[in-house]
Amino acid sequence: MTYSFLQHYWWFIVSLLGALLVFLMFVQGANALLFSIGRNERERRLILNSTGRKWEFTFTTLVVFGGAFFASFPLFYSTSFGGAYWLWMIILFTFVVQAVSYEFQNKLGNFLGARTFQTCLVINGIVGPLLIGGAVATFFNGSNFIVEKNNIISDFSPVISSWANASHGLDALLDIWNLVLGAAVALLAQSLGLLYLMNNISDEDIRCRASVRLVGTSALFVVLFVAFLIHVLLKDGYAVDPVSNTVFMEPMKYLHNLTEMWYLAIMLVIGVALVLYGIGRTIISNSYIHGIWPAGIGTVLAVLALLLSAGWNDTAYYPSTADIQSSLTIANSCSSEFTLRTMAVVSLLVPFVLAYIIYAWRKMDSKEITHEEIETEESY
């Protein structure tokens, strides 16, 4: 395993975790529609007990995603998480509030009332995916930071990376295309959430409302996603000279990435097709309730293809709009070869972890959630 192979391997691992995180945000998407799909307290308890059995998967994947980035690409971690901390702190805060809301909404002594915590879950369901999507969009549109590696030997300011303005990440929300992808991710999460509720809850009223809501939500998602995809494929991208490591602008760089790495283009097309199939068949067929699976697999494939195209093929995966030569690549921001090699051995345990998740998921979803189950068992 060469150093270059390890760099590409760990970008694949990080991208895969990011793709799984986008899929698992169906929890946030379903919670965002809590009051519109659940018209009374009994229906809302059904929804919360459905998503409440899966929220740990989303939260854990978010933490592992951040940990993997820190271990494999520490310069990105210090630059983005350390510089754009307001953006990431808001994201983390909403997820912490989610955990608190699930656990305390029906506890004795809750003087705030269950509806207050349910409202917090709705906020997390909207804000979390929106900001995560906006943060991912900066991989293509760039962020406002400067990297000075020579500062590490300075006695006065040994800070390698710094944010070029006082917004510390909130400026990402001023870019319309970051907001477009953020809104697309939020709508995708809601579409997946609707598909999951229809598959997991045995209640015809909820399934009927979810099916109707799915039409408008998925249609708007498709419009925004296609708009962003066209924008990315036609825009100038941040390319890297493999010899001098100089970053320069290349017309239609991401389109070139997909044509040169044709397997990623195929993965993207298959992923999008599966998402559309899962949504479309659910809308057309009154009896089909398994759309979450093709749509979920398609989400992972499509997001994985986009993230890989942002970092592979001599591409700066975290471009700097303040200083183009400060842009981060998988070569100039990664850990040492020893660290990447050691972690590669540890990563061989990932399939066993995934197998456990699948096993636990199947056990929890061995039967649909019903009103009778909520009344007789401990629930959220």
Coordinates of C-alpha atoms in Angstrom, one line a residue:
M1 CA 0.0 0.0 0.0
T2 CA 1.6 3.2 -1.2
Y3 CA 1.1 6.6 0.6
S4 CA -1.0 7.8 -2.4
F5 CA -3.2 4.7 -2.2
L6 CA -3.7 5.2 1.5
Q7 CA -4.7 8.8 0.9
H8 CA -7.3 7.8 -1.7
Y9 CA -8.5 4.9 0.5
W10 CA -9.2 7.1 3.5
W11 CA -11.0 9.7 1.3
F12 CA -13.2 6.8 0.2
I13 CA -13.8 5.8 3.9
V14 CA -14.7 9.4 4.9
S15 CA -16.9 9.8 1.8
L16 CA -18.7 6.5 2.6
L17 CA -19.4 7.7 6.1
G18 CA -20.7 11.0 4.7
A19 CA -23.0 9.2 2.3
L20 CA -24.3 6.9 5.1
L21 CA -24.9 10.0 7.2
V22 CA -27.0 11.6 4.5
F23 CA -29.2 8.5 4.3
L24 CA -29.6 8.2 8.0
M25 CA -30.9 11.7 8.2
F26 CA -34.3 10.3 7.3
V27 CA -34.7 10.5 11.1
Q28 CA -34.4 14.3 10.9
G29 CA -36.5 14.4 7.8
A30 CA -39.4 12.5 9.5
N31 CA -39.1 14.7 12.6
A32 CA -39.3 17.8 10.5
L33 CA -42.8 16.7 9.5
L34 CA -43.9 15.6 12.9
F35 CA -46.8 18.1 13.3
S36 CA -48.0 17.9 9.6
I37 CA -48.0 14.1 9.4
G38 CA -49.1 13.5 13.0
R39 CA -52.3 15.3 13.5
N40 CA -52.9 14.2 17.2
E41 CA -50.8 13.1 20.1
R42 CA -51.3 9.4 19.4
E43 CA -50.0 9.7 15.8
R44 CA -47.1 11.9 16.9
R45 CA -46.1 9.2 19.5
L46 CA -46.1 6.6 16.7
I47 CA -43.8 8.8 14.6
L48 CA -41.4 9.6 17.5
N49 CA -41.2 5.9 18.5
S50 CA -40.4 5.0 14.9
T51 CA -37.6 7.6 14.5
G52 CA -36.6 7.2 18.2
R53 CA -35.3 3.7 17.5
K54 CA -32.9 5.0 14.9
W55 CA -31.7 8.4 16.0
E56 CA -28.6 6.8 17.7
F57 CA -27.4 5.5 14.3
T58 CA -27.5 9.0 12.8
F59 CA -25.8 10.6 15.8
T60 CA -23.1 7.9 16.0
T61 CA -22.4 8.2 12.3
L62 CA -22.0 12.0 12.6
V63 CA -19.5 11.5 15.4
V64 CA -17.6 8.7 13.5
F65 CA -17.5 10.9 10.4
G66 CA -15.9 13.8 12.3
G67 CA -13.5 11.4 14.0
A68 CA -12.4 9.8 10.8
F69 CA -11.8 13.2 9.2
F70 CA -9.8 14.2 12.3
A71 CA -7.6 11.1 12.1
S72 CA -7.1 10.9 8.4
F73 CA -7.2 14.6 7.3
P74 CA -6.3 16.6 10.4
L75 CA -5.6 19.8 8.5
F76 CA -9.2 19.9 7.3
Y77 CA -10.4 19.2 10.8
S78 CA -8.4 22.1 12.2
T79 CA -9.3 24.4 9.3
S80 CA -13.1 23.8 9.0
F81 CA -14.0 22.7 12.5
G82 CA -11.6 25.1 14.1
G83 CA -12.3 28.1 11.7
A84 CA -15.9 27.6 10.7
Y85 CA -16.9 26.8 14.3
W86 CA -20.1 28.7 14.4
L87 CA -21.5 26.6 11.5
W88 CA -20.4 23.3 13.1
M89 CA -21.4 24.3 16.7
I90 CA -25.0 25.0 15.5
I91 CA -25.1 21.6 13.8
L92 CA -23.8 19.8 16.9
F93 CA -26.1 21.8 19.2
T94 CA -29.2 20.8 17.3
F95 CA -28.2 17.1 17.4
V96 CA -27.5 17.4 21.2
V97 CA -30.9 19.0 21.6
Q98 CA -32.4 16.1 19.6
A99 CA -30.9 13.5 22.1
V100 CA -32.2 15.5 25.1
S101 CA -35.7 15.9 23.5
Y102 CA -36.1 12.2 22.9
E103 CA -35.2 11.3 26.4
F104 CA -37.0 14.0 28.4
Q105 CA -40.2 14.8 26.6
N106 CA -42.3 12.4 28.6
K107 CA -40.3 12.3 31.8
L108 CA -41.9 13.1 35.1
G109 CA -41.2 16.7 36.2
N110 CA -40.9 18.0 32.6
F111 CA -42.2 21.5 33.3
L112 CA -41.6 22.6 29.7
G113 CA -44.2 20.1 28.3
A114 CA -43.8 17.4 25.7
R115 CA -44.7 19.8 22.9
T116 CA -41.7 22.0 23.6
F117 CA -39.3 19.1 23.1
Q118 CA -41.2 17.9 20.0
T119 CA -40.8 21.4 18.6
C120 CA -37.0 21.1 19.2
L121 CA -37.1 17.8 17.2
V122 CA -38.7 19.6 14.3
I123 CA -36.1 22.4 14.5
N124 CA -33.3 19.8 14.4
G125 CA -35.0 18.0 11.5
I126 CA -34.9 21.2 9.5
V127 CA -31.7 23.0 10.6
G128 CA -29.5 19.9 10.8
P129 CA -29.8 18.6 7.2
L130 CA -29.9 22.2 5.9
L131 CA -26.6 23.2 7.5
I132 CA -24.9 19.8 6.8
G133 CA -25.9 20.1 3.1
G134 CA -24.5 23.7 3.1
A135 CA -21.3 22.6 4.6
V136 CA -20.9 19.8 2.0
A137 CA -21.5 22.3 -0.8
T138 CA -18.4 24.2 0.3
F139 CA -16.4 21.2 -1.0
F140 CA -17.3 22.4 -4.5
N141 CA -17.8 26.2 -3.9
G142 CA -15.0 26.9 -1.5
S143 CA -14.6 28.6 1.9
N144 CA -12.9 31.7 3.1
F145 CA -9.8 30.5 4.9
I146 CA -6.0 30.8 4.8
V147 CA -3.4 28.1 5.5
E148 CA 0.2 29.1 6.5
K149 CA 2.1 25.9 7.4
N150 CA 5.2 28.0 8.1
N151 CA 3.5 29.4 11.1
I152 CA 4.0 26.2 13.0
I153 CA 7.7 27.3 13.7
S154 CA 6.6 30.8 14.8
D155 CA 7.0 31.6 18.5
F156 CA 4.3 34.3 18.3
S157 CA 1.5 32.7 16.2
P158 CA 1.9 29.0 15.8
V159 CA -1.5 28.7 14.1
I160 CA -1.5 27.0 10.7
S161 CA -5.0 27.9 9.4
S162 CA -7.2 30.8 10.1
W163 CA -10.6 32.1 8.9
A164 CA -10.3 35.1 6.7
N165 CA -13.3 36.9 8.2
A166 CA -15.2 37.2 11.4
S167 CA -18.2 35.1 10.4
H168 CA -16.4 31.8 11.1
G169 CA -18.4 29.7 8.8
L170 CA -21.7 31.5 8.7
D171 CA -20.6 33.2 5.4
A172 CA -21.2 29.8 3.8
L173 CA -25.0 30.6 4.1
L174 CA -24.5 33.7 1.9
D175 CA -23.6 31.6 -1.1
I176 CA -26.9 30.8 -2.9
W177 CA -25.6 27.5 -4.2
N178 CA -24.6 26.3 -0.7
L179 CA -28.2 27.1 0.3
V180 CA -29.5 25.2 -2.8
L181 CA -27.7 22.0 -1.8
G182 CA -28.6 22.5 1.8
A183 CA -32.3 22.8 0.9
A184 CA -32.0 19.8 -1.4
V185 CA -30.4 17.7 1.4
A186 CA -33.2 18.8 3.8
L187 CA -35.9 17.8 1.3
L188 CA -34.2 14.5 0.5
A189 CA -34.1 13.8 4.3
Q190 CA -37.8 14.6 4.4
S191 CA -38.6 12.4 1.4
L192 CA -36.6 9.5 3.0
G193 CA -38.3 10.1 6.3
L194 CA -41.8 9.9 4.6
L195 CA -40.7 6.6 2.9
Y196 CA -39.5 5.2 6.2
L197 CA -42.7 6.1 8.1
M198 CA -44.8 4.5 5.5
N199 CA -42.7 1.3 5.8
N200 CA -42.4 1.2 9.6
I201 CA -45.8 2.4 10.9
S202 CA -49.0 0.4 10.6
D203 CA -51.4 3.4 10.4
E204 CA -53.4 4.1 7.2
D205 CA -54.0 7.8 8.0
I206 CA -50.2 8.4 8.5
R207 CA -49.4 6.5 5.3
C208 CA -52.0 8.4 3.3
R209 CA -50.8 11.8 4.5
A210 CA -47.1 10.8 3.9
S211 CA -47.9 9.6 0.4
V212 CA -49.6 12.9 -0.5
R213 CA -46.8 15.0 1.1
L214 CA -44.1 12.9 -0.7
V215 CA -45.3 14.2 -4.1
G216 CA -44.5 17.9 -3.4
T217 CA -41.4 17.3 -1.2
S218 CA -39.7 14.9 -3.7
A219 CA -40.5 17.1 -6.7
L220 CA -38.9 20.2 -5.1
F221 CA -35.9 18.1 -4.1
V222 CA -35.4 16.9 -7.6
V223 CA -35.6 20.5 -9.0
L224 CA -33.0 21.8 -6.5
F225 CA -30.7 18.8 -6.8
V226 CA -30.6 18.9 -10.6
A227 CA -30.0 22.6 -10.5
F228 CA -27.0 22.2 -8.2
L229 CA -25.7 19.2 -10.2
I230 CA -25.8 21.2 -13.4
H231 CA -24.1 24.1 -11.7
V232 CA -21.3 21.9 -10.3
L233 CA -20.7 20.1 -13.6
L234 CA -20.4 23.4 -15.6
K235 CA -18.5 25.5 -13.2
D236 CA -14.8 26.0 -13.0
G237 CA -13.2 23.6 -10.5
Y238 CA -10.1 23.6 -8.3
A239 CA -7.5 21.3 -10.0
V240 CA -4.1 20.4 -8.6
D241 CA -0.9 20.0 -10.7
P242 CA 0.4 16.5 -9.5
V243 CA 4.0 17.6 -10.1
S244 CA 4.2 21.1 -8.5
N245 CA 1.1 20.7 -6.3
T246 CA -0.1 24.1 -7.5
V247 CA -3.8 24.7 -7.4
F248 CA -5.4 26.3 -10.4
M249 CA -8.9 26.8 -11.9
E250 CA -9.9 24.3 -14.6
P251 CA -13.1 24.8 -16.6
M252 CA -15.7 22.1 -15.9
K253 CA -13.3 20.2 -13.6
Y254 CA -16.0 18.1 -12.0
L255 CA -17.5 17.1 -15.3
H256 CA -14.0 16.0 -16.4
N257 CA -13.7 14.0 -13.1
L258 CA -16.9 12.1 -13.9
T259 CA -15.9 11.4 -17.5
E260 CA -12.3 10.4 -16.6
M261 CA -13.5 8.3 -13.6
W262 CA -16.4 6.7 -15.5
Y263 CA -17.2 4.3 -12.7
L264 CA -18.2 7.3 -10.5
A265 CA -20.5 8.5 -13.3
I266 CA -22.2 5.1 -13.5
M267 CA -22.5 5.0 -9.7
L268 CA -24.1 8.5 -9.7
V269 CA -26.6 7.6 -12.4
I270 CA -27.5 4.3 -10.7
G271 CA -27.9 6.1 -7.4
V272 CA -30.2 8.8 -8.8
A273 CA -32.2 6.2 -10.7
L274 CA -32.8 4.2 -7.5
V275 CA -33.9 7.3 -5.5
L276 CA -36.4 8.2 -8.2
Y277 CA -37.6 4.5 -8.5
G278 CA -38.2 4.3 -4.7
I279 CA -40.0 7.6 -4.6
G280 CA -41.9 7.1 -7.9
R281 CA -43.2 3.6 -7.2
T282 CA -44.3 4.6 -3.7
I283 CA -46.3 7.5 -5.2
I284 CA -47.8 5.4 -8.0
S285 CA -48.7 2.3 -6.1
N286 CA -51.0 2.4 -3.1
S287 CA -49.7 -1.0 -1.8
Y288 CA -46.0 -0.4 -2.1
I289 CA -44.3 0.6 1.2
H290 CA -40.7 -0.5 0.7
G291 CA -39.5 2.6 -1.2
I292 CA -37.0 3.5 1.6
W293 CA -34.7 0.7 0.6
P294 CA -34.0 1.5 -3.1
A295 CA -34.1 5.2 -2.3
G296 CA -31.8 4.7 0.6
I297 CA -29.3 2.7 -1.3
G298 CA -29.5 5.2 -4.2
T299 CA -28.8 8.0 -1.8
V300 CA -25.6 6.4 -0.5
L301 CA -24.4 5.7 -4.0
A302 CA -25.1 9.2 -5.4
V303 CA -23.6 11.0 -2.4
L304 CA -20.6 8.7 -2.4
A305 CA -20.0 9.4 -6.1
L306 CA -20.2 13.2 -5.6
L307 CA -17.8 13.2 -2.6
L308 CA -15.3 11.0 -4.4
S309 CA -15.3 13.3 -7.4
A310 CA -14.6 16.2 -5.1
G311 CA -11.4 14.7 -3.8
W312 CA -10.0 12.2 -6.3
N313 CA -8.3 12.9 -9.7
D314 CA -6.1 15.7 -8.5
T315 CA -8.9 17.9 -7.1
A316 CA -8.8 20.2 -4.2
Y317 CA -11.6 18.9 -2.0
Y318 CA -11.8 22.0 0.3
P319 CA -11.0 25.0 -1.9
S320 CA -10.1 28.4 -0.4
T321 CA -11.7 31.5 -1.9
A322 CA -9.3 33.7 0.1
D323 CA -6.1 32.2 -1.2
I324 CA -6.3 29.5 -3.9
Q325 CA -3.0 28.0 -2.9
S326 CA -4.3 27.4 0.6
S327 CA -6.9 24.9 -0.8
L328 CA -6.8 21.5 0.8
T329 CA -6.1 18.3 -1.1
I330 CA -6.0 14.7 0.0
A331 CA -2.2 15.0 -0.3
N332 CA -1.4 18.2 1.5
S333 CA -3.9 17.7 4.4
C334 CA -3.6 14.0 5.3
S335 CA -1.9 12.3 8.3
S336 CA 1.4 10.6 8.1
E337 CA 1.8 7.3 6.2
F338 CA 2.3 5.4 9.5
T339 CA -1.0 6.8 10.8
L340 CA -3.0 6.0 7.7
R341 CA -1.5 2.6 7.4
T342 CA -2.3 1.7 11.1
M343 CA -5.8 3.0 10.7
A344 CA -6.3 1.0 7.5
V345 CA -5.8 -2.1 9.6
V346 CA -8.4 -0.9 12.1
S347 CA -10.8 -0.1 9.3
L348 CA -11.0 -3.8 8.5
L349 CA -13.4 -4.0 11.4
V350 CA -15.9 -1.7 9.7
P351 CA -17.8 -4.6 7.9
F352 CA -18.4 -6.3 11.3
V353 CA -19.8 -3.0 12.7
L354 CA -22.1 -2.7 9.7
A355 CA -23.2 -6.3 10.1
Y356 CA -24.2 -5.6 13.7
I357 CA -26.1 -2.4 12.7
I358 CA -28.0 -4.4 10.0
Y359 CA -28.8 -7.1 12.6
A360 CA -30.0 -4.6 15.2
W361 CA -32.0 -2.8 12.6
R362 CA -33.8 -6.0 11.5
K363 CA -34.6 -6.9 15.1
M364 CA -36.1 -3.5 15.8
D365 CA -38.1 -3.5 12.6
S366 CA -39.2 -7.1 12.8
K367 CA -42.8 -5.8 13.0
E368 CA -44.5 -2.6 12.2
I369 CA -45.2 -0.1 15.0
T370 CA -48.9 0.0 16.0
H371 CA -51.0 2.0 18.4
E372 CA -51.4 -1.1 20.6
E373 CA -47.6 -1.4 21.0
I374 CA -47.3 2.2 22.0
E375 CA -50.0 1.8 24.7
T376 CA -48.6 -1.4 26.2
E377 CA -44.8 -0.8 26.1
E378 CA -42.5 1.9 27.3
S379 CA -42.2 4.5 24.5
Y380 CA -41.1 8.0 23.7

